[in-house]
Amino acid sequence: MNRVVAEAVSGFLIANCSPRQLQYFLGPSIERYVQWAKKNAIQPVIENVLGSNAKVVWLTEKRTDRVLFFVHGGGYMTPFVDNMIEYCPGLRKALLKQTGGEQDFGIAALVYTIYPATFPTQLTEFTLALTQMITSGVSPENIILIGDSAGANLIIQLITHTLRPVPDIPPSPFVAIDVIDVPRRRLGGIILVSPWISLGTPAPSYAQNTKYDFLTAGPLTRWGSYYMNGVEPSHVPWVKPLSSSLYKGIEMLVSRVLITAGSRECLRDDAINLFGMVEELQIPQEKLDITLDIEEGGIHEDAILDIESPQKPGGGLSEATMRQVHWIREAFEAAS
């Protein structure tokens, strides 16, 4: 689909449909995944996450050596749709081309329960899924977590849950490692694409960039309010972690973090503020290498749109998307 058309269609549906209408129109995540797999001649692999309604699906053959674990966005309102399904395979394809097929990895994705379910449902499902993956034999240092928008928010929930556990939900697998007195092994990396931490509270970039972005200020504010209306006041710090103190100790969980956003997206300030809070901790670079990449002229989830509809002649990916590819390559090389 032409990118201009894709942005226009997405913007229209998001602005004019309720969450339930969008869910009905787009269909269930697992159906979308199975259709995508059939279209791409891939054998569907669907794993139940024990103790929950979530599932983990594989967008490649299942692997235990190197795994890019994707958590999709959609404001917690929409299912796992085609351009999100194609995103990580697109990054992998670019990396295989770059390395002559010598550096490969598996791709898993979390299919979690969407709205009207709210916190801590998604965090519980993600925690259980990650614990199950590690228990199955995937070493934490060989896992890179990647999430866009609400998916990035869910990864941030996991970070804060690991550092300051939420009462009455399963512990982070990294906390459990400490409990049994095994030396902590850190994740291979975390990529947060257009992270959303302002749920229901507009940042200045909402007003500044709503004329450029397909995900405009109105739906962002509404969806954030819908989600937050179901969150207990005591749980808000895990969903909207807006203090640097909540990230204290992050270097014990991960040594490499990439935060990306577009200069013309409504969530630009969310990415900048998140980076700033971690930077306030003044963690030495040898313990935490954190990078903020703001793409000039980019909009919400620009890399996902770039992979869906490449704009460069010959179908090449943008420099910003390729920086994600390079980052993944370096992260897996560092872990090997």
Short mmCIF file of C-alpha atoms in Angstrom, two decimals:
data_model
loop_
_atom_site.label_atom_id
_atom_site.label_comp_id
_atom_site.label_asym_id
_atom_site.label_seq_id
_atom_site.Cartn_x
_atom_site.Cartn_y
_atom_site.Cartn_z
CA MET A 1 0.00 0.00 0.00
CA ASN A 2 1.22 3.51 -0.80
CA ARG A 3 2.50 5.15 2.37
CA VAL A 4 0.43 8.32 1.97
CA VAL A 5 -2.69 6.20 1.57
CA ALA A 6 -1.72 3.98 4.52
CA GLU A 7 -1.27 6.99 6.80
CA ALA A 8 -4.57 8.51 5.67
CA VAL A 9 -6.55 5.30 6.18
CA SER A 10 -4.98 4.64 9.59
CA GLY A 11 -5.58 8.22 10.70
CA PHE A 12 -9.22 8.15 9.61
CA LEU A 13 -10.01 4.86 11.35
CA ILE A 14 -8.23 5.83 14.57
CA ALA A 15 -9.91 9.24 14.73
CA ASN A 16 -13.43 8.08 13.87
CA CYS A 17 -13.87 4.59 15.34
CA SER A 18 -14.35 3.49 18.92
CA PRO A 19 -12.01 0.81 20.29
CA ARG A 20 -14.73 -1.82 19.94
CA GLN A 21 -15.39 -0.80 16.33
CA LEU A 22 -11.68 -1.03 15.56
CA GLN A 23 -11.44 -4.43 17.22
CA TYR A 24 -14.42 -5.71 15.20
CA PHE A 25 -13.10 -4.27 11.93
CA LEU A 26 -9.52 -5.51 12.39
CA GLY A 27 -10.39 -8.92 13.80
CA PRO A 28 -8.62 -11.08 16.42
CA SER A 29 -4.82 -11.00 16.61
CA ILE A 30 -4.39 -14.75 16.17
CA GLU A 31 -6.52 -14.74 12.99
CA ARG A 32 -4.40 -11.91 11.58
CA TYR A 33 -1.24 -13.82 12.44
CA VAL A 34 -2.42 -17.08 10.85
CA GLN A 35 -3.45 -15.22 7.67
CA TRP A 36 -0.05 -13.50 7.57
CA ALA A 37 1.79 -16.80 8.04
CA LYS A 38 -0.19 -18.46 5.25
CA LYS A 39 0.46 -15.53 2.92
CA ASN A 40 4.19 -15.75 3.63
CA ALA A 41 4.38 -19.57 3.52
CA ILE A 42 5.41 -19.76 7.17
CA GLN A 43 4.26 -22.55 9.46
CA PRO A 44 2.30 -20.88 12.30
CA VAL A 45 3.73 -21.56 15.74
CA ILE A 46 1.39 -20.53 18.55
CA GLU A 47 2.28 -21.14 22.19
CA ASN A 48 -0.09 -20.73 25.10
CA VAL A 49 1.29 -18.67 27.97
CA LEU A 50 0.53 -20.82 30.99
CA GLY A 51 -1.59 -19.16 33.65
CA SER A 52 -3.02 -16.54 31.30
CA ASN A 53 -5.02 -15.92 28.12
CA ALA A 54 -1.97 -14.62 26.25
CA LYS A 55 -0.06 -16.39 23.52
CA VAL A 56 3.39 -16.15 22.00
CA VAL A 57 3.57 -16.49 18.23
CA TRP A 58 6.70 -17.02 16.16
CA LEU A 59 7.33 -14.97 13.02
CA THR A 60 10.26 -17.22 12.10
CA GLU A 61 11.18 -20.75 13.00
CA LYS A 62 11.34 -21.12 16.77
CA ARG A 63 14.86 -20.59 18.10
CA THR A 64 16.52 -20.57 21.50
CA ASP A 65 19.87 -18.99 20.65
CA ARG A 66 18.93 -15.40 19.66
CA VAL A 67 15.42 -14.01 20.01
CA LEU A 68 13.94 -10.63 19.16
CA PHE A 69 10.80 -10.55 21.33
CA PHE A 70 8.24 -8.07 20.00
CA VAL A 71 5.43 -6.42 21.97
CA HIS A 72 2.99 -4.71 19.64
CA GLY A 73 1.37 -1.31 20.10
CA GLY A 74 -2.10 -0.04 19.34
CA GLY A 75 -2.87 1.93 22.49
CA TYR A 76 -3.93 -1.30 24.23
CA MET A 77 -7.04 -0.88 22.06
CA THR A 78 -6.21 -2.68 18.80
CA PRO A 79 -4.98 -6.17 17.88
CA PHE A 80 -1.73 -7.31 16.29
CA VAL A 81 -2.19 -5.98 12.74
CA ASP A 82 -0.32 -6.70 9.53
CA ASN A 83 2.18 -3.84 9.44
CA MET A 84 3.17 -4.58 13.04
CA ILE A 85 3.51 -8.29 12.22
CA GLU A 86 5.77 -7.42 9.27
CA TYR A 87 7.95 -4.96 11.20
CA CYS A 88 10.48 -7.25 12.90
CA PRO A 89 10.73 -9.65 9.93
CA GLY A 90 11.56 -6.55 7.87
CA LEU A 91 14.38 -5.65 10.26
CA ARG A 92 15.64 -9.24 10.11
CA LYS A 93 15.54 -9.27 6.31
CA ALA A 94 17.66 -6.10 6.21
CA LEU A 95 20.16 -7.58 8.67
CA LEU A 96 20.44 -10.84 6.71
CA LYS A 97 21.11 -8.82 3.56
CA GLN A 98 23.70 -6.72 5.36
CA THR A 99 25.57 -9.71 6.80
CA GLY A 100 25.23 -12.02 3.81
CA GLY A 101 22.93 -14.27 5.83
CA GLU A 102 25.55 -14.90 8.50
CA GLN A 103 23.80 -13.24 11.43
CA ASP A 104 20.27 -14.48 12.07
CA PHE A 105 17.80 -14.56 14.92
CA GLY A 106 14.33 -15.78 15.76
CA ILE A 107 11.36 -13.48 16.20
CA ALA A 108 8.64 -14.08 18.78
CA ALA A 109 5.71 -11.78 19.52
CA LEU A 110 3.39 -11.46 22.48
CA VAL A 111 -0.34 -11.57 21.76
CA TYR A 112 -1.77 -10.04 24.91
CA THR A 113 -5.29 -9.22 26.08
CA ILE A 114 -6.43 -5.81 24.85
CA TYR A 115 -9.01 -3.30 26.11
CA PRO A 116 -11.36 -3.40 28.01
CA ALA A 117 -8.73 -5.27 30.06
CA THR A 118 -6.31 -2.86 31.72
CA PHE A 119 -3.41 -2.98 34.19
CA PRO A 120 -2.12 -5.33 35.48
CA THR A 121 -3.52 -7.84 32.95
CA GLN A 122 -1.01 -7.11 30.19
CA LEU A 123 1.95 -6.91 32.57
CA THR A 124 0.98 -10.23 34.15
CA GLU A 125 0.79 -11.86 30.71
CA PHE A 126 4.11 -10.39 29.59
CA THR A 127 5.86 -11.42 32.80
CA LEU A 128 4.58 -14.99 32.47
CA ALA A 129 5.51 -15.14 28.77
CA LEU A 130 9.05 -13.94 29.39
CA THR A 131 9.48 -16.31 32.33
CA GLN A 132 8.25 -19.18 30.15
CA MET A 133 10.68 -18.27 27.37
CA ILE A 134 13.66 -18.16 29.74
CA THR A 135 12.59 -21.42 31.41
CA SER A 136 12.42 -23.06 27.96
CA GLY A 137 16.12 -22.46 27.47
CA VAL A 138 16.56 -18.96 26.02
CA SER A 139 19.27 -17.11 27.93
CA PRO A 140 18.27 -13.56 28.96
CA GLU A 141 21.39 -12.09 27.35
CA ASN A 142 20.22 -13.54 24.03
CA ILE A 143 16.84 -11.78 24.21
CA ILE A 144 16.22 -8.30 22.85
CA LEU A 145 12.86 -6.82 23.80
CA ILE A 146 11.33 -4.47 21.24
CA GLY A 147 8.00 -2.69 21.53
CA ASP A 148 6.21 0.16 19.82
CA SER A 149 3.95 2.75 21.47
CA ALA A 150 1.76 0.85 23.97
CA GLY A 151 4.05 -2.15 23.47
CA ALA A 152 6.95 0.03 24.56
CA ASN A 153 4.86 1.12 27.55
CA LEU A 154 4.38 -2.54 28.48
CA ILE A 155 8.14 -3.11 28.35
CA ILE A 156 8.56 -0.07 30.62
CA GLN A 157 5.99 -1.62 32.98
CA LEU A 158 8.18 -4.75 33.08
CA ILE A 159 11.27 -2.65 33.85
CA THR A 160 9.59 -0.89 36.77
CA HIS A 161 7.99 -4.14 37.97
CA THR A 162 11.43 -5.77 38.02
CA LEU A 163 12.92 -2.90 40.01
CA ARG A 164 9.91 -2.32 42.30
CA PRO A 165 7.56 -5.32 42.14
CA VAL A 166 3.83 -4.83 41.79
CA PRO A 167 2.09 -6.62 44.68
CA ASP A 168 -0.01 -9.69 43.92
CA ILE A 169 1.19 -10.40 40.38
CA PRO A 170 3.87 -12.90 39.28
CA PRO A 171 7.43 -11.71 39.90
CA SER A 172 9.67 -10.63 37.06
CA PRO A 173 11.89 -13.54 35.98
CA PHE A 174 14.89 -11.37 36.83
CA VAL A 175 13.75 -10.96 40.41
CA ALA A 176 13.26 -14.74 40.61
CA ILE A 177 16.86 -15.30 39.49
CA ASP A 178 18.08 -13.25 42.45
CA VAL A 179 15.82 -15.11 44.89
CA ILE A 180 17.44 -18.46 44.07
CA ASP A 181 20.90 -16.90 44.42
CA VAL A 182 21.95 -17.31 40.80
CA PRO A 183 24.12 -14.51 39.36
CA ARG A 184 21.92 -12.05 37.53
CA ARG A 185 22.09 -12.20 33.72
CA ARG A 186 20.95 -9.09 31.92
CA LEU A 187 18.82 -8.83 28.84
CA GLY A 188 20.63 -8.42 25.55
CA GLY A 189 18.90 -5.12 24.92
CA ILE A 190 15.67 -3.12 24.83
CA ILE A 191 14.30 -1.06 21.94
CA LEU A 192 11.46 1.36 22.66
CA VAL A 193 9.85 2.68 19.47
CA SER A 194 7.68 5.78 19.97
CA PRO A 195 7.22 4.93 23.67
CA TRP A 196 3.98 6.05 25.33
CA ILE A 197 4.24 7.20 28.95
CA SER A 198 1.82 10.15 28.93
CA LEU A 199 -1.37 8.08 28.93
CA GLY A 200 -4.35 10.45 29.19
CA THR A 201 -2.13 13.49 29.88
CA PRO A 202 -1.16 15.39 26.69
CA ALA A 203 2.47 16.45 26.37
CA PRO A 204 3.34 19.68 24.48
CA SER A 205 4.27 17.71 21.36
CA TYR A 206 0.66 16.52 21.08
CA ALA A 207 -0.46 20.03 20.08
CA GLN A 208 2.71 20.84 18.15
CA ASN A 209 2.67 17.75 15.94
CA THR A 210 -0.96 16.68 15.62
CA LYS A 211 -1.11 18.34 12.17
CA TYR A 212 1.72 16.09 10.95
CA ASP A 213 1.02 12.75 12.63
CA PHE A 214 -1.55 10.08 11.67
CA LEU A 215 -1.90 9.30 15.40
CA THR A 216 -3.25 12.64 16.52
CA ALA A 217 -3.74 14.24 19.93
CA GLY A 218 -7.47 13.42 20.20
CA PRO A 219 -7.29 9.61 19.95
CA LEU A 220 -4.09 9.50 22.01
CA THR A 221 -5.74 11.38 24.85
CA ARG A 222 -8.99 9.36 24.65
CA TRP A 223 -7.26 6.00 24.51
CA GLY A 224 -4.99 6.92 27.39
CA SER A 225 -8.00 7.96 29.46
CA TYR A 226 -9.88 4.74 28.60
CA TYR A 227 -6.96 2.66 29.80
CA MET A 228 -6.19 4.73 32.89
CA ASN A 229 -9.85 4.70 34.00
CA GLY A 230 -9.38 1.03 34.86
CA VAL A 231 -6.11 1.50 36.74
CA GLU A 232 -6.09 1.62 40.52
CA PRO A 233 -4.49 4.86 41.84
CA SER A 234 -1.83 2.85 43.64
CA HIS A 235 -0.80 1.27 40.33
CA VAL A 236 -0.34 4.49 38.35
CA PRO A 237 3.47 4.73 38.89
CA TRP A 238 3.99 1.44 37.03
CA VAL A 239 1.86 2.54 34.06
CA LYS A 240 3.02 6.19 33.95
CA PRO A 241 6.50 6.08 35.51
CA LEU A 242 7.26 9.80 35.43
CA SER A 243 10.04 10.00 38.01
CA SER A 244 13.67 9.11 37.45
CA SER A 245 13.72 7.30 40.80
CA LEU A 246 11.45 4.60 39.34
CA TYR A 247 14.23 3.59 36.94
CA LYS A 248 16.96 3.38 39.58
CA GLY A 249 18.74 0.07 39.09
CA ILE A 250 17.83 -0.34 35.41
CA GLU A 251 21.46 -1.16 34.62
CA MET A 252 20.98 -4.38 36.62
CA LEU A 253 18.34 -5.49 34.10
CA VAL A 254 19.81 -4.36 30.78
CA SER A 255 23.03 -2.83 29.49
CA ARG A 256 21.80 -1.41 26.16
CA VAL A 257 18.65 0.64 25.47
CA LEU A 258 17.56 2.36 22.25
CA ILE A 259 14.69 4.90 22.33
CA THR A 260 13.38 6.12 18.97
CA ALA A 261 10.78 8.68 17.90
CA GLY A 262 10.04 11.13 15.11
CA SER A 263 10.50 14.88 15.38
CA ARG A 264 6.98 15.35 14.00
CA GLU A 265 5.09 12.80 16.08
CA CYS A 266 2.80 13.51 18.98
CA LEU A 267 4.74 11.15 21.26
CA ARG A 268 8.08 12.88 20.63
CA ASP A 269 8.13 14.40 24.12
CA ASP A 270 7.35 11.04 25.71
CA ALA A 271 10.55 9.62 24.20
CA ILE A 272 12.60 12.68 25.17
CA ASN A 273 11.22 12.70 28.72
CA LEU A 274 11.86 8.99 29.19
CA PHE A 275 15.45 9.38 28.03
CA GLY A 276 15.89 12.39 30.31
CA MET A 277 14.65 10.53 33.38
CA VAL A 278 17.16 7.72 32.87
CA GLU A 279 19.94 10.21 32.10
CA GLU A 280 19.24 11.96 35.43
CA LEU A 281 20.47 8.81 37.17
CA GLN A 282 23.96 9.43 35.73
CA ILE A 283 24.64 5.74 35.17
CA PRO A 284 28.14 5.18 33.71
CA GLN A 285 28.02 4.25 30.01
CA GLU A 286 29.91 1.02 30.62
CA LYS A 287 26.95 -0.11 32.75
CA LEU A 288 24.12 1.31 30.61
CA ASP A 289 24.51 2.43 27.02
CA ILE A 290 21.28 4.35 26.33
CA THR A 291 20.64 6.12 23.02
CA LEU A 292 17.88 8.52 21.98
CA ASP A 293 17.32 8.62 18.21
CA ILE A 294 14.90 11.34 17.04
CA GLU A 295 14.32 11.01 13.30
CA GLU A 296 14.09 14.42 11.64
CA GLY A 297 10.66 14.71 10.01
CA GLY A 298 9.61 11.31 11.29
CA ILE A 299 6.11 10.54 12.59
CA HIS A 300 4.67 7.86 14.87
CA GLU A 301 6.30 4.44 14.38
CA ASP A 302 8.04 5.67 11.25
CA ALA A 303 10.16 2.53 10.94
CA ILE A 304 7.05 0.32 10.84
CA LEU A 305 5.59 2.45 8.07
CA ASP A 306 8.96 2.45 6.31
CA ILE A 307 9.09 -1.34 6.22
CA GLU A 308 5.46 -1.53 5.09
CA SER A 309 5.98 1.02 2.30
CA PRO A 310 9.66 1.84 1.66
CA GLN A 311 10.17 5.33 0.29
CA LYS A 312 13.71 5.04 -1.03
CA PRO A 313 14.29 4.11 -4.68
CA GLY A 314 14.49 0.36 -5.12
CA GLY A 315 12.69 -0.29 -1.84
CA GLY A 316 15.58 0.58 0.44
CA LEU A 317 14.94 1.45 4.07
CA SER A 318 15.48 4.88 5.60
CA GLU A 319 18.64 5.73 7.52
CA ALA A 320 16.64 5.81 10.76
CA THR A 321 15.27 2.28 10.17
CA MET A 322 18.73 1.03 9.27
CA ARG A 323 20.07 2.45 12.53
CA GLN A 324 17.70 0.05 14.31
CA VAL A 325 19.08 -2.80 12.18
CA HIS A 326 22.67 -1.84 13.08
CA TRP A 327 21.74 -1.59 16.76
CA ILE A 328 20.22 -5.09 16.78
CA ARG A 329 23.32 -6.47 15.06
CA GLU A 330 25.65 -4.87 17.60
CA ALA A 331 23.51 -5.99 20.56
CA PHE A 332 23.51 -9.64 19.49
CA GLU A 333 27.24 -9.50 18.72
CA ALA A 334 27.93 -8.08 22.17
CA ALA A 335 26.02 -10.95 23.76
CA SER A 336 27.86 -13.68 21.83
#
